[in-house]
Amino acid sequence: MYRQYLTILMIVVFSTIQVVSANTNGVRVATTFQYLADDVSLLLCSGDEAYSIVPVGADPHEYSLTPKDVEFLKTSHIIISTSHTHLERRIYELIISGELNSSLIEVPKLPKVNIRYIPNTNIVNYHAVTYDPDNYIILMETIARELSRLRPECSSTYMENLNKVVKQVEKIKKAVELNNLTAVGSSPLTQYAVEWLGVKVITYLVIDPEAPPTPSDISHVEKVLSNRLATMAVVVDSDSAIDRALNEIAVKYSIPILKIPSPIAPGSTIDKLETIISNYRNLTLKTADIYEREDYMGLTLLMTLTSIIILMYALRRVSTWK
């Protein structure tokens, strides 16, 4: 009777203790967005799992952690965060307080990650940091090392999968020739996607991706594009008012438009980088053609005006002789 009581007591005690460590069932990785879960899935070993806290289609800046989310996080060995939304700040607080015992990987805080600033400001751009391929590799290496630490028996699998990812990214980087171009972006979501290509984003339609463009914003960008101060416009391939507005302005002034996939849409970052490269290569060909035609038209106009001036001068001299 005493032994039965002791056994029941031990079961109750241990069932109330939250232990976050890898086991034979694999490593559980929680991410704040679905695309991060899709990236993590490229590395995993059999029995591991990755899932997103924010449901697909939900506004990440408006979403708040639910009690169910917190319970999921308590069973996760690793949490991956972009470290700038309200829910991600809340996760950090839960880690600091000790309520969560998971390993926290915050993308912008990783060593050697290249963080950019919004043009003409001292505001750090935390949006879509892994659209820079070098930043993406740093993140994936960090995840692979942490997975290996938690589940050493799968270390070779994690590293093999990491090598495949790195080779794909390096292939993407070599697939395009860097150009010294300038662009207007619809919002900070576009910066990391193009600046590694040699395209400098000189201004945005809006700095806050959640705010609609004002008449002043539109007027500013129209001046930039009408005066050809930017080579192209970069928009997210979405139906947002911001991206529609810049698309319309660019069409109005015959400025080439580069569309990039939404960084928070489902799908791995590698697939999105390949889409960006494909769209960019097609666009640079069109851009070169447009400016060659403009240069040709300008030269033709100049030659025509010169001929007219010479002819008028000759006629004037003839009339003087008479």
PDB file of C-alpha atoms in Angstrom:
ATOM      1  CA  MET A   1       0.000   0.000   0.000  1.00  0.00           C
ATOM      2  CA  TYR A   2       2.836   2.375   0.911  1.00  0.00           C
ATOM      3  CA  ARG A   3       4.626   1.623  -2.377  1.00  0.00           C
ATOM      4  CA  GLN A   4       1.484   2.317  -4.396  1.00  0.00           C
ATOM      5  CA  TYR A   5       1.030   5.637  -2.612  1.00  0.00           C
ATOM      6  CA  LEU A   6       4.670   6.572  -3.276  1.00  0.00           C
ATOM      7  CA  THR A   7       4.367   5.681  -6.954  1.00  0.00           C
ATOM      8  CA  ILE A   8       1.237   7.820  -7.386  1.00  0.00           C
ATOM      9  CA  LEU A   9       2.899  10.698  -5.548  1.00  0.00           C
ATOM     10  CA  MET A  10       5.964  10.565  -7.816  1.00  0.00           C
ATOM     11  CA  ILE A  11       3.780  10.589 -10.944  1.00  0.00           C
ATOM     12  CA  VAL A  12       1.884  13.659  -9.715  1.00  0.00           C
ATOM     13  CA  VAL A  13       5.073  15.529  -8.777  1.00  0.00           C
ATOM     14  CA  PHE A  14       6.906  14.872 -12.041  1.00  0.00           C
ATOM     15  CA  SER A  15       3.838  15.652 -14.161  1.00  0.00           C
ATOM     16  CA  THR A  16       3.795  19.182 -12.734  1.00  0.00           C
ATOM     17  CA  ILE A  17       7.459  19.903 -13.596  1.00  0.00           C
ATOM     18  CA  GLN A  18       8.016  21.617 -16.954  1.00  0.00           C
ATOM     19  CA  VAL A  19      11.193  20.203 -18.456  1.00  0.00           C
ATOM     20  CA  VAL A  20      12.251  21.600 -21.814  1.00  0.00           C
ATOM     21  CA  SER A  21      14.907  19.293 -23.202  1.00  0.00           C
ATOM     22  CA  ALA A  22      15.263  17.160 -26.279  1.00  0.00           C
ATOM     23  CA  ASN A  23      14.114  13.574 -26.027  1.00  0.00           C
ATOM     24  CA  THR A  24      13.598  10.526 -28.212  1.00  0.00           C
ATOM     25  CA  ASN A  25      10.572  12.263 -29.742  1.00  0.00           C
ATOM     26  CA  GLY A  26      12.785  14.923 -31.288  1.00  0.00           C
ATOM     27  CA  VAL A  27      13.250  18.662 -30.963  1.00  0.00           C
ATOM     28  CA  ARG A  28      10.268  20.998 -31.002  1.00  0.00           C
ATOM     29  CA  VAL A  29      10.845  24.431 -32.545  1.00  0.00           C
ATOM     30  CA  ALA A  30       8.385  27.298 -32.186  1.00  0.00           C
ATOM     31  CA  THR A  31       8.606  30.288 -34.520  1.00  0.00           C
ATOM     32  CA  THR A  32       6.704  33.533 -34.515  1.00  0.00           C
ATOM     33  CA  PHE A  33       5.901  33.345 -38.231  1.00  0.00           C
ATOM     34  CA  GLN A  34       5.094  30.507 -40.618  1.00  0.00           C
ATOM     35  CA  TYR A  35       7.931  31.325 -43.039  1.00  0.00           C
ATOM     36  CA  LEU A  36      10.435  30.794 -40.205  1.00  0.00           C
ATOM     37  CA  ALA A  37       8.894  27.394 -39.492  1.00  0.00           C
ATOM     38  CA  ASP A  38       9.242  26.562 -43.197  1.00  0.00           C
ATOM     39  CA  ASP A  39      12.920  27.561 -43.052  1.00  0.00           C
ATOM     40  CA  VAL A  40      13.531  25.471 -39.925  1.00  0.00           C
ATOM     41  CA  SER A  41      11.886  22.459 -41.595  1.00  0.00           C
ATOM     42  CA  LEU A  42      14.747  22.407 -44.126  1.00  0.00           C
ATOM     43  CA  LEU A  43      17.128  21.397 -41.324  1.00  0.00           C
ATOM     44  CA  LEU A  44      15.134  18.983 -39.191  1.00  0.00           C
ATOM     45  CA  CYS A  45      15.803  15.342 -38.384  1.00  0.00           C
ATOM     46  CA  SER A  46      13.136  12.648 -38.257  1.00  0.00           C
ATOM     47  CA  GLY A  47      10.905  13.180 -35.223  1.00  0.00           C
ATOM     48  CA  ASP A  48      11.565  16.933 -34.964  1.00  0.00           C
ATOM     49  CA  GLU A  49       8.815  19.464 -35.588  1.00  0.00           C
ATOM     50  CA  ALA A  50       8.465  23.188 -36.271  1.00  0.00           C
ATOM     51  CA  TYR A  51       5.324  25.257 -35.944  1.00  0.00           C
ATOM     52  CA  SER A  52       4.294  28.910 -36.045  1.00  0.00           C
ATOM     53  CA  ILE A  53       2.619  30.837 -33.241  1.00  0.00           C
ATOM     54  CA  VAL A  54       1.010  33.494 -35.459  1.00  0.00           C
ATOM     55  CA  PRO A  55      -1.662  31.933 -37.714  1.00  0.00           C
ATOM     56  CA  VAL A  56      -1.226  32.429 -41.452  1.00  0.00           C
ATOM     57  CA  GLY A  57      -3.106  35.564 -42.522  1.00  0.00           C
ATOM     58  CA  ALA A  58      -3.143  37.158 -39.062  1.00  0.00           C
ATOM     59  CA  ASP A  59      -1.650  40.644 -38.656  1.00  0.00           C
ATOM     60  CA  PRO A  60       1.629  40.019 -36.780  1.00  0.00           C
ATOM     61  CA  HIS A  61       1.619  43.521 -35.308  1.00  0.00           C
ATOM     62  CA  GLU A  62      -1.866  43.053 -33.866  1.00  0.00           C
ATOM     63  CA  TYR A  63      -1.620  39.447 -32.698  1.00  0.00           C
ATOM     64  CA  SER A  64      -1.271  38.745 -28.957  1.00  0.00           C
ATOM     65  CA  LEU A  65      -0.228  35.543 -27.247  1.00  0.00           C
ATOM     66  CA  THR A  66      -3.090  33.380 -26.031  1.00  0.00           C
ATOM     67  CA  PRO A  67      -2.904  31.044 -23.018  1.00  0.00           C
ATOM     68  CA  LYS A  68      -2.803  28.151 -25.496  1.00  0.00           C
ATOM     69  CA  ASP A  69       0.167  29.762 -27.280  1.00  0.00           C
ATOM     70  CA  VAL A  70       2.032  30.056 -23.990  1.00  0.00           C
ATOM     71  CA  GLU A  71       1.401  26.374 -23.248  1.00  0.00           C
ATOM     72  CA  PHE A  72       2.769  25.468 -26.689  1.00  0.00           C
ATOM     73  CA  LEU A  73       5.837  27.604 -26.037  1.00  0.00           C
ATOM     74  CA  LYS A  74       6.427  25.847 -22.719  1.00  0.00           C
ATOM     75  CA  THR A  75       6.791  22.555 -24.575  1.00  0.00           C
ATOM     76  CA  SER A  76       9.177  24.001 -27.175  1.00  0.00           C
ATOM     77  CA  HIS A  77      12.912  23.494 -26.962  1.00  0.00           C
ATOM     78  CA  ILE A  78      13.755  26.411 -29.288  1.00  0.00           C
ATOM     79  CA  ILE A  79      11.858  29.639 -30.023  1.00  0.00           C
ATOM     80  CA  ILE A  80      12.792  31.736 -33.051  1.00  0.00           C
ATOM     81  CA  SER A  81      11.749  35.388 -33.129  1.00  0.00           C
ATOM     82  CA  THR A  82      12.255  38.466 -35.314  1.00  0.00           C
ATOM     83  CA  SER A  83      12.295  40.507 -32.099  1.00  0.00           C
ATOM     84  CA  HIS A  84      10.168  43.515 -32.989  1.00  0.00           C
ATOM     85  CA  THR A  85       6.438  42.794 -32.719  1.00  0.00           C
ATOM     86  CA  HIS A  86       4.395  43.040 -29.520  1.00  0.00           C
ATOM     87  CA  LEU A  87       4.031  39.276 -29.168  1.00  0.00           C
ATOM     88  CA  GLU A  88       7.788  38.795 -29.642  1.00  0.00           C
ATOM     89  CA  ARG A  89       8.542  41.309 -26.898  1.00  0.00           C
ATOM     90  CA  ARG A  90       6.124  39.361 -24.687  1.00  0.00           C
ATOM     91  CA  ILE A  91       7.970  36.102 -25.441  1.00  0.00           C
ATOM     92  CA  TYR A  92      11.244  37.761 -24.446  1.00  0.00           C
ATOM     93  CA  GLU A  93       9.668  38.877 -21.149  1.00  0.00           C
ATOM     94  CA  LEU A  94       8.484  35.316 -20.436  1.00  0.00           C
ATOM     95  CA  ILE A  95      11.991  34.017 -21.087  1.00  0.00           C
ATOM     96  CA  ILE A  96      13.561  36.630 -18.775  1.00  0.00           C
ATOM     97  CA  SER A  97      11.013  35.933 -16.025  1.00  0.00           C
ATOM     98  CA  GLY A  98      11.735  32.212 -16.199  1.00  0.00           C
ATOM     99  CA  GLU A  99       8.207  31.230 -17.192  1.00  0.00           C
ATOM    100  CA  LEU A 100       9.653  29.870 -20.439  1.00  0.00           C
ATOM    101  CA  ASN A 101      12.810  27.743 -20.364  1.00  0.00           C
ATOM    102  CA  SER A 102      13.336  27.433 -24.125  1.00  0.00           C
ATOM    103  CA  SER A 103      16.405  28.574 -26.066  1.00  0.00           C
ATOM    104  CA  LEU A 104      15.506  31.914 -27.661  1.00  0.00           C
ATOM    105  CA  ILE A 105      17.004  32.837 -31.047  1.00  0.00           C
ATOM    106  CA  GLU A 106      16.294  36.461 -31.989  1.00  0.00           C
ATOM    107  CA  VAL A 107      17.286  37.098 -35.612  1.00  0.00           C
ATOM    108  CA  PRO A 108      18.393  40.773 -35.425  1.00  0.00           C
ATOM    109  CA  LYS A 109      20.515  40.095 -32.325  1.00  0.00           C
ATOM    110  CA  LEU A 110      22.617  37.328 -33.846  1.00  0.00           C
ATOM    111  CA  PRO A 111      26.342  38.134 -34.124  1.00  0.00           C
ATOM    112  CA  LYS A 112      27.465  39.342 -37.584  1.00  0.00           C
ATOM    113  CA  VAL A 113      23.902  39.903 -38.851  1.00  0.00           C
ATOM    114  CA  ASN A 114      23.922  42.970 -41.093  1.00  0.00           C
ATOM    115  CA  ILE A 115      21.268  45.353 -39.780  1.00  0.00           C
ATOM    116  CA  ARG A 116      20.289  48.255 -42.034  1.00  0.00           C
ATOM    117  CA  TYR A 117      18.776  51.619 -41.269  1.00  0.00           C
ATOM    118  CA  ILE A 118      15.770  53.229 -42.926  1.00  0.00           C
ATOM    119  CA  PRO A 119      17.137  55.798 -45.433  1.00  0.00           C
ATOM    120  CA  ASN A 120      17.734  59.300 -44.044  1.00  0.00           C
ATOM    121  CA  THR A 121      16.896  58.210 -40.482  1.00  0.00           C
ATOM    122  CA  ASN A 122      18.540  56.541 -37.501  1.00  0.00           C
ATOM    123  CA  ILE A 123      15.679  54.018 -37.322  1.00  0.00           C
ATOM    124  CA  VAL A 124      16.740  50.372 -37.455  1.00  0.00           C
ATOM    125  CA  ASN A 125      14.894  48.306 -40.035  1.00  0.00           C
ATOM    126  CA  TYR A 126      13.837  45.022 -38.411  1.00  0.00           C
ATOM    127  CA  HIS A 127      11.600  43.961 -41.311  1.00  0.00           C
ATOM    128  CA  ALA A 128      12.564  40.933 -43.425  1.00  0.00           C
ATOM    129  CA  VAL A 129      16.188  40.826 -42.210  1.00  0.00           C
ATOM    130  CA  THR A 130      16.714  37.337 -43.673  1.00  0.00           C
ATOM    131  CA  TYR A 131      15.993  38.571 -47.204  1.00  0.00           C
ATOM    132  CA  ASP A 132      19.708  39.369 -47.121  1.00  0.00           C
ATOM    133  CA  PRO A 133      21.223  35.964 -48.044  1.00  0.00           C
ATOM    134  CA  ASP A 134      24.197  36.372 -45.693  1.00  0.00           C
ATOM    135  CA  ASN A 135      21.861  37.080 -42.770  1.00  0.00           C
ATOM    136  CA  TYR A 136      19.800  34.057 -43.756  1.00  0.00           C
ATOM    137  CA  ILE A 137      22.849  31.785 -43.669  1.00  0.00           C
ATOM    138  CA  ILE A 138      23.817  33.128 -40.226  1.00  0.00           C
ATOM    139  CA  LEU A 139      20.341  32.297 -38.917  1.00  0.00           C
ATOM    140  CA  MET A 140      20.318  28.791 -40.391  1.00  0.00           C
ATOM    141  CA  GLU A 141      23.806  28.055 -39.015  1.00  0.00           C
ATOM    142  CA  THR A 142      22.684  29.198 -35.561  1.00  0.00           C
ATOM    143  CA  ILE A 143      19.601  26.964 -35.679  1.00  0.00           C
ATOM    144  CA  ALA A 144      21.609  23.955 -36.890  1.00  0.00           C
ATOM    145  CA  ARG A 145      24.110  24.346 -34.034  1.00  0.00           C
ATOM    146  CA  GLU A 146      21.347  24.594 -31.435  1.00  0.00           C
ATOM    147  CA  LEU A 147      19.548  21.568 -32.877  1.00  0.00           C
ATOM    148  CA  SER A 148      22.825  19.613 -32.716  1.00  0.00           C
ATOM    149  CA  ARG A 149      23.341  20.634 -29.096  1.00  0.00           C
ATOM    150  CA  LEU A 150      19.879  19.445 -28.115  1.00  0.00           C
ATOM    151  CA  ARG A 151      19.947  16.249 -30.159  1.00  0.00           C
ATOM    152  CA  PRO A 152      23.561  15.168 -30.764  1.00  0.00           C
ATOM    153  CA  GLU A 153      22.566  11.862 -32.376  1.00  0.00           C
ATOM    154  CA  CYS A 154      21.121  13.852 -35.304  1.00  0.00           C
ATOM    155  CA  SER A 155      24.029  16.301 -35.586  1.00  0.00           C
ATOM    156  CA  SER A 156      25.267  14.874 -38.903  1.00  0.00           C
ATOM    157  CA  THR A 157      21.769  15.180 -40.380  1.00  0.00           C
ATOM    158  CA  TYR A 158      21.449  18.812 -39.277  1.00  0.00           C
ATOM    159  CA  MET A 159      24.845  19.704 -40.734  1.00  0.00           C
ATOM    160  CA  GLU A 160      24.175  17.885 -44.002  1.00  0.00           C
ATOM    161  CA  ASN A 161      20.873  19.742 -44.374  1.00  0.00           C
ATOM    162  CA  LEU A 162      22.594  23.017 -43.492  1.00  0.00           C
ATOM    163  CA  ASN A 163      25.223  22.437 -46.195  1.00  0.00           C
ATOM    164  CA  LYS A 164      22.453  21.896 -48.751  1.00  0.00           C
ATOM    165  CA  VAL A 165      20.842  25.189 -47.730  1.00  0.00           C
ATOM    166  CA  VAL A 166      24.145  27.095 -47.878  1.00  0.00           C
ATOM    167  CA  LYS A 167      24.943  25.700 -51.346  1.00  0.00           C
ATOM    168  CA  GLN A 168      21.512  26.769 -52.619  1.00  0.00           C
ATOM    169  CA  VAL A 169      21.939  30.275 -51.223  1.00  0.00           C
ATOM    170  CA  GLU A 170      25.456  30.640 -52.661  1.00  0.00           C
ATOM    171  CA  LYS A 171      24.116  29.517 -56.030  1.00  0.00           C
ATOM    172  CA  ILE A 172      21.427  32.202 -55.833  1.00  0.00           C
ATOM    173  CA  LYS A 173      24.019  34.862 -54.985  1.00  0.00           C
ATOM    174  CA  LYS A 174      26.133  33.920 -58.007  1.00  0.00           C
ATOM    175  CA  ALA A 175      23.165  33.837 -60.378  1.00  0.00           C
ATOM    176  CA  VAL A 176      22.939  37.592 -60.770  1.00  0.00           C
ATOM    177  CA  GLU A 177      25.304  40.408 -61.648  1.00  0.00           C
ATOM    178  CA  LEU A 178      25.312  43.226 -59.090  1.00  0.00           C
ATOM    179  CA  ASN A 179      24.252  46.615 -60.422  1.00  0.00           C
ATOM    180  CA  ASN A 180      24.670  50.106 -59.065  1.00  0.00           C
ATOM    181  CA  LEU A 181      20.992  51.057 -59.186  1.00  0.00           C
ATOM    182  CA  THR A 182      18.620  53.106 -57.032  1.00  0.00           C
ATOM    183  CA  ALA A 183      15.050  52.405 -55.993  1.00  0.00           C
ATOM    184  CA  VAL A 184      11.999  53.683 -54.203  1.00  0.00           C
ATOM    185  CA  GLY A 185      10.529  51.039 -51.902  1.00  0.00           C
ATOM    186  CA  SER A 186       6.890  50.816 -50.910  1.00  0.00           C
ATOM    187  CA  SER A 187       7.895  50.210 -47.256  1.00  0.00           C
ATOM    188  CA  PRO A 188      10.821  48.905 -45.159  1.00  0.00           C
ATOM    189  CA  LEU A 189       9.740  45.364 -46.103  1.00  0.00           C
ATOM    190  CA  THR A 190      11.606  45.856 -49.404  1.00  0.00           C
ATOM    191  CA  GLN A 191      15.058  46.992 -48.263  1.00  0.00           C
ATOM    192  CA  TYR A 192      16.847  43.743 -47.427  1.00  0.00           C
ATOM    193  CA  ALA A 193      15.414  42.050 -50.519  1.00  0.00           C
ATOM    194  CA  VAL A 194      17.279  44.307 -52.968  1.00  0.00           C
ATOM    195  CA  GLU A 195      20.215  46.081 -51.328  1.00  0.00           C
ATOM    196  CA  TRP A 196      22.385  42.953 -51.410  1.00  0.00           C
ATOM    197  CA  LEU A 197      21.837  43.055 -55.196  1.00  0.00           C
ATOM    198  CA  GLY A 198      23.460  46.476 -55.396  1.00  0.00           C
ATOM    199  CA  VAL A 199      20.134  48.324 -55.503  1.00  0.00           C
ATOM    200  CA  LYS A 200      20.164  51.230 -53.048  1.00  0.00           C
ATOM    201  CA  VAL A 201      16.747  52.115 -51.620  1.00  0.00           C
ATOM    202  CA  ILE A 202      16.852  55.906 -51.370  1.00  0.00           C
ATOM    203  CA  THR A 203      13.381  56.456 -49.928  1.00  0.00           C
ATOM    204  CA  TYR A 204      10.081  54.745 -49.096  1.00  0.00           C
ATOM    205  CA  LEU A 205       6.513  55.628 -49.828  1.00  0.00           C
ATOM    206  CA  VAL A 206       5.826  54.968 -46.121  1.00  0.00           C
ATOM    207  CA  ILE A 207       8.135  54.167 -43.215  1.00  0.00           C
ATOM    208  CA  ASP A 208       5.441  52.341 -41.249  1.00  0.00           C
ATOM    209  CA  PRO A 209       4.187  49.273 -43.195  1.00  0.00           C
ATOM    210  CA  GLU A 210       0.929  49.437 -41.226  1.00  0.00           C
ATOM    211  CA  ALA A 211       0.089  53.056 -42.127  1.00  0.00           C
ATOM    212  CA  PRO A 212      -1.586  54.101 -45.395  1.00  0.00           C
ATOM    213  CA  PRO A 213       0.274  56.646 -47.561  1.00  0.00           C
ATOM    214  CA  THR A 214      -0.617  60.316 -47.041  1.00  0.00           C
ATOM    215  CA  PRO A 215      -0.901  62.937 -49.815  1.00  0.00           C
ATOM    216  CA  SER A 216       2.494  64.218 -48.656  1.00  0.00           C
ATOM    217  CA  ASP A 217       4.027  60.723 -49.025  1.00  0.00           C
ATOM    218  CA  ILE A 218       2.636  60.392 -52.539  1.00  0.00           C
ATOM    219  CA  SER A 219       3.798  63.875 -53.554  1.00  0.00           C
ATOM    220  CA  HIS A 220       7.334  63.152 -52.333  1.00  0.00           C
ATOM    221  CA  VAL A 221       7.637  59.888 -54.262  1.00  0.00           C
ATOM    222  CA  GLU A 222       6.135  61.438 -57.395  1.00  0.00           C
ATOM    223  CA  LYS A 223       8.878  64.093 -57.348  1.00  0.00           C
ATOM    224  CA  VAL A 224      11.552  61.422 -56.990  1.00  0.00           C
ATOM    225  CA  LEU A 225      10.220  59.260 -59.819  1.00  0.00           C
ATOM    226  CA  SER A 226       9.212  62.070 -62.184  1.00  0.00           C
ATOM    227  CA  ASN A 227      12.762  63.445 -61.953  1.00  0.00           C
ATOM    228  CA  ARG A 228      14.240  59.986 -62.552  1.00  0.00           C
ATOM    229  CA  LEU A 229      16.132  60.020 -59.255  1.00  0.00           C
ATOM    230  CA  ALA A 230      15.427  56.292 -58.875  1.00  0.00           C
ATOM    231  CA  THR A 231      15.921  53.516 -61.402  1.00  0.00           C
ATOM    232  CA  MET A 232      13.054  51.341 -60.223  1.00  0.00           C
ATOM    233  CA  ALA A 233      10.203  50.923 -57.751  1.00  0.00           C
ATOM    234  CA  VAL A 234      10.160  47.927 -55.399  1.00  0.00           C
ATOM    235  CA  VAL A 235       6.821  46.689 -54.112  1.00  0.00           C
ATOM    236  CA  VAL A 236       5.628  43.669 -52.159  1.00  0.00           C
ATOM    237  CA  ASP A 237       3.479  41.388 -54.282  1.00  0.00           C
ATOM    238  CA  SER A 238       0.362  42.014 -52.224  1.00  0.00           C
ATOM    239  CA  ASP A 239      -2.941  43.835 -52.343  1.00  0.00           C
ATOM    240  CA  SER A 240      -2.022  46.424 -49.700  1.00  0.00           C
ATOM    241  CA  ALA A 241      -2.886  50.093 -50.247  1.00  0.00           C
ATOM    242  CA  ILE A 242       0.808  50.979 -49.910  1.00  0.00           C
ATOM    243  CA  ASP A 243       2.003  48.650 -52.663  1.00  0.00           C
ATOM    244  CA  ARG A 244      -0.908  49.529 -54.957  1.00  0.00           C
ATOM    245  CA  ALA A 245      -0.151  53.236 -54.558  1.00  0.00           C
ATOM    246  CA  LEU A 246       3.537  52.935 -55.445  1.00  0.00           C
ATOM    247  CA  ASN A 247       2.690  50.624 -58.327  1.00  0.00           C
ATOM    248  CA  GLU A 248       0.328  53.261 -59.761  1.00  0.00           C
ATOM    249  CA  ILE A 249       2.874  56.071 -59.373  1.00  0.00           C
ATOM    250  CA  ALA A 250       5.592  54.009 -61.065  1.00  0.00           C
ATOM    251  CA  VAL A 251       3.302  53.166 -63.989  1.00  0.00           C
ATOM    252  CA  LYS A 252       2.398  56.860 -64.305  1.00  0.00           C
ATOM    253  CA  TYR A 253       6.052  57.807 -64.784  1.00  0.00           C
ATOM    254  CA  SER A 254       7.084  54.684 -66.747  1.00  0.00           C
ATOM    255  CA  ILE A 255       9.371  53.433 -63.976  1.00  0.00           C
ATOM    256  CA  PRO A 256      10.152  49.679 -63.961  1.00  0.00           C
ATOM    257  CA  ILE A 257       8.570  47.800 -61.033  1.00  0.00           C
ATOM    258  CA  LEU A 258      10.211  44.947 -59.139  1.00  0.00           C
ATOM    259  CA  LYS A 259       7.770  42.773 -57.232  1.00  0.00           C
ATOM    260  CA  ILE A 260       9.012  40.723 -54.280  1.00  0.00           C
ATOM    261  CA  PRO A 261       7.129  38.016 -52.371  1.00  0.00           C
ATOM    262  CA  SER A 262       5.743  39.001 -48.991  1.00  0.00           C
ATOM    263  CA  PRO A 263       8.455  38.073 -46.474  1.00  0.00           C
ATOM    264  CA  ILE A 264       5.874  36.829 -43.945  1.00  0.00           C
ATOM    265  CA  ALA A 265       3.916  34.706 -46.423  1.00  0.00           C
ATOM    266  CA  PRO A 266       4.200  30.906 -46.039  1.00  0.00           C
ATOM    267  CA  GLY A 267       7.129  29.334 -47.871  1.00  0.00           C
ATOM    268  CA  SER A 268      10.862  29.106 -47.313  1.00  0.00           C
ATOM    269  CA  THR A 269      13.113  32.115 -47.710  1.00  0.00           C
ATOM    270  CA  ILE A 270      15.153  30.224 -50.316  1.00  0.00           C
ATOM    271  CA  ASP A 271      12.110  29.898 -52.586  1.00  0.00           C
ATOM    272  CA  LYS A 272      11.391  33.604 -52.161  1.00  0.00           C
ATOM    273  CA  LEU A 273      14.977  34.595 -52.925  1.00  0.00           C
ATOM    274  CA  GLU A 274      14.802  32.581 -56.134  1.00  0.00           C
ATOM    275  CA  THR A 275      11.612  34.447 -57.079  1.00  0.00           C
ATOM    276  CA  ILE A 276      13.277  37.794 -56.335  1.00  0.00           C
ATOM    277  CA  ILE A 277      16.287  36.876 -58.489  1.00  0.00           C
ATOM    278  CA  SER A 278      14.080  35.760 -61.374  1.00  0.00           C
ATOM    279  CA  ASN A 279      12.000  38.958 -61.259  1.00  0.00           C
ATOM    280  CA  TYR A 280      15.108  41.106 -60.870  1.00  0.00           C
ATOM    281  CA  ARG A 281      16.919  39.600 -63.856  1.00  0.00           C
ATOM    282  CA  ASN A 282      13.892  40.157 -66.064  1.00  0.00           C
ATOM    283  CA  LEU A 283      13.478  43.684 -64.750  1.00  0.00           C
ATOM    284  CA  THR A 284      17.100  44.763 -65.249  1.00  0.00           C
ATOM    285  CA  LEU A 285      16.866  43.730 -68.895  1.00  0.00           C
ATOM    286  CA  LYS A 286      13.747  45.872 -69.302  1.00  0.00           C
ATOM    287  CA  THR A 287      15.348  48.725 -67.367  1.00  0.00           C
ATOM    288  CA  ALA A 288      18.419  48.681 -69.583  1.00  0.00           C
ATOM    289  CA  ASP A 289      16.207  48.644 -72.675  1.00  0.00           C
ATOM    290  CA  ILE A 290      14.143  51.587 -71.414  1.00  0.00           C
ATOM    291  CA  TYR A 291      17.184  53.721 -70.661  1.00  0.00           C
ATOM    292  CA  GLU A 292      18.894  52.759 -73.914  1.00  0.00           C
ATOM    293  CA  ARG A 293      15.791  53.889 -75.785  1.00  0.00           C
ATOM    294  CA  GLU A 294      15.664  57.093 -73.769  1.00  0.00           C
ATOM    295  CA  ASP A 295      19.352  57.737 -74.462  1.00  0.00           C
ATOM    296  CA  TYR A 296      18.787  57.031 -78.162  1.00  0.00           C
ATOM    297  CA  MET A 297      15.768  59.357 -78.274  1.00  0.00           C
ATOM    298  CA  GLY A 298      17.726  62.034 -76.433  1.00  0.00           C
ATOM    299  CA  LEU A 299      20.645  61.736 -78.837  1.00  0.00           C
ATOM    300  CA  THR A 300      18.305  61.813 -81.831  1.00  0.00           C
ATOM    301  CA  LEU A 301      16.593  64.936 -80.495  1.00  0.00           C
ATOM    302  CA  LEU A 302      19.946  66.603 -79.876  1.00  0.00           C
ATOM    303  CA  MET A 303      21.149  65.821 -83.400  1.00  0.00           C
ATOM    304  CA  THR A 304      17.882  67.106 -84.864  1.00  0.00           C
ATOM    305  CA  LEU A 305      18.094  70.382 -82.926  1.00  0.00           C
ATOM    306  CA  THR A 306      21.734  70.791 -83.941  1.00  0.00           C
ATOM    307  CA  SER A 307      20.836  70.280 -87.600  1.00  0.00           C
ATOM    308  CA  ILE A 308      18.039  72.852 -87.369  1.00  0.00           C
ATOM    309  CA  ILE A 309      20.358  75.402 -85.775  1.00  0.00           C
ATOM    310  CA  ILE A 310      23.019  74.852 -88.442  1.00  0.00           C
ATOM    311  CA  LEU A 311      20.397  75.150 -91.198  1.00  0.00           C
ATOM    312  CA  MET A 312      18.965  78.354 -89.723  1.00  0.00           C
ATOM    313  CA  TYR A 313      22.463  79.803 -89.401  1.00  0.00           C
ATOM    314  CA  ALA A 314      23.232  78.925 -93.045  1.00  0.00           C
ATOM    315  CA  LEU A 315      19.993  80.492 -94.292  1.00  0.00           C
ATOM    316  CA  ARG A 316      20.706  83.601 -92.284  1.00  0.00           C
ATOM    317  CA  ARG A 317      24.169  83.905 -93.839  1.00  0.00           C
ATOM    318  CA  VAL A 318      22.713  83.449 -97.329  1.00  0.00           C
ATOM    319  CA  SER A 319      20.161  86.210 -96.769  1.00  0.00           C
ATOM    320  CA  THR A 320      22.936  88.487 -95.488  1.00  0.00           C
ATOM    321  CA  TRP A 321      25.014  87.961 -98.635  1.00  0.00           C
ATOM    322  CA  LYS A 322      22.064  88.978-100.773  1.00  0.00           C
TER     323      LYS A 322
END
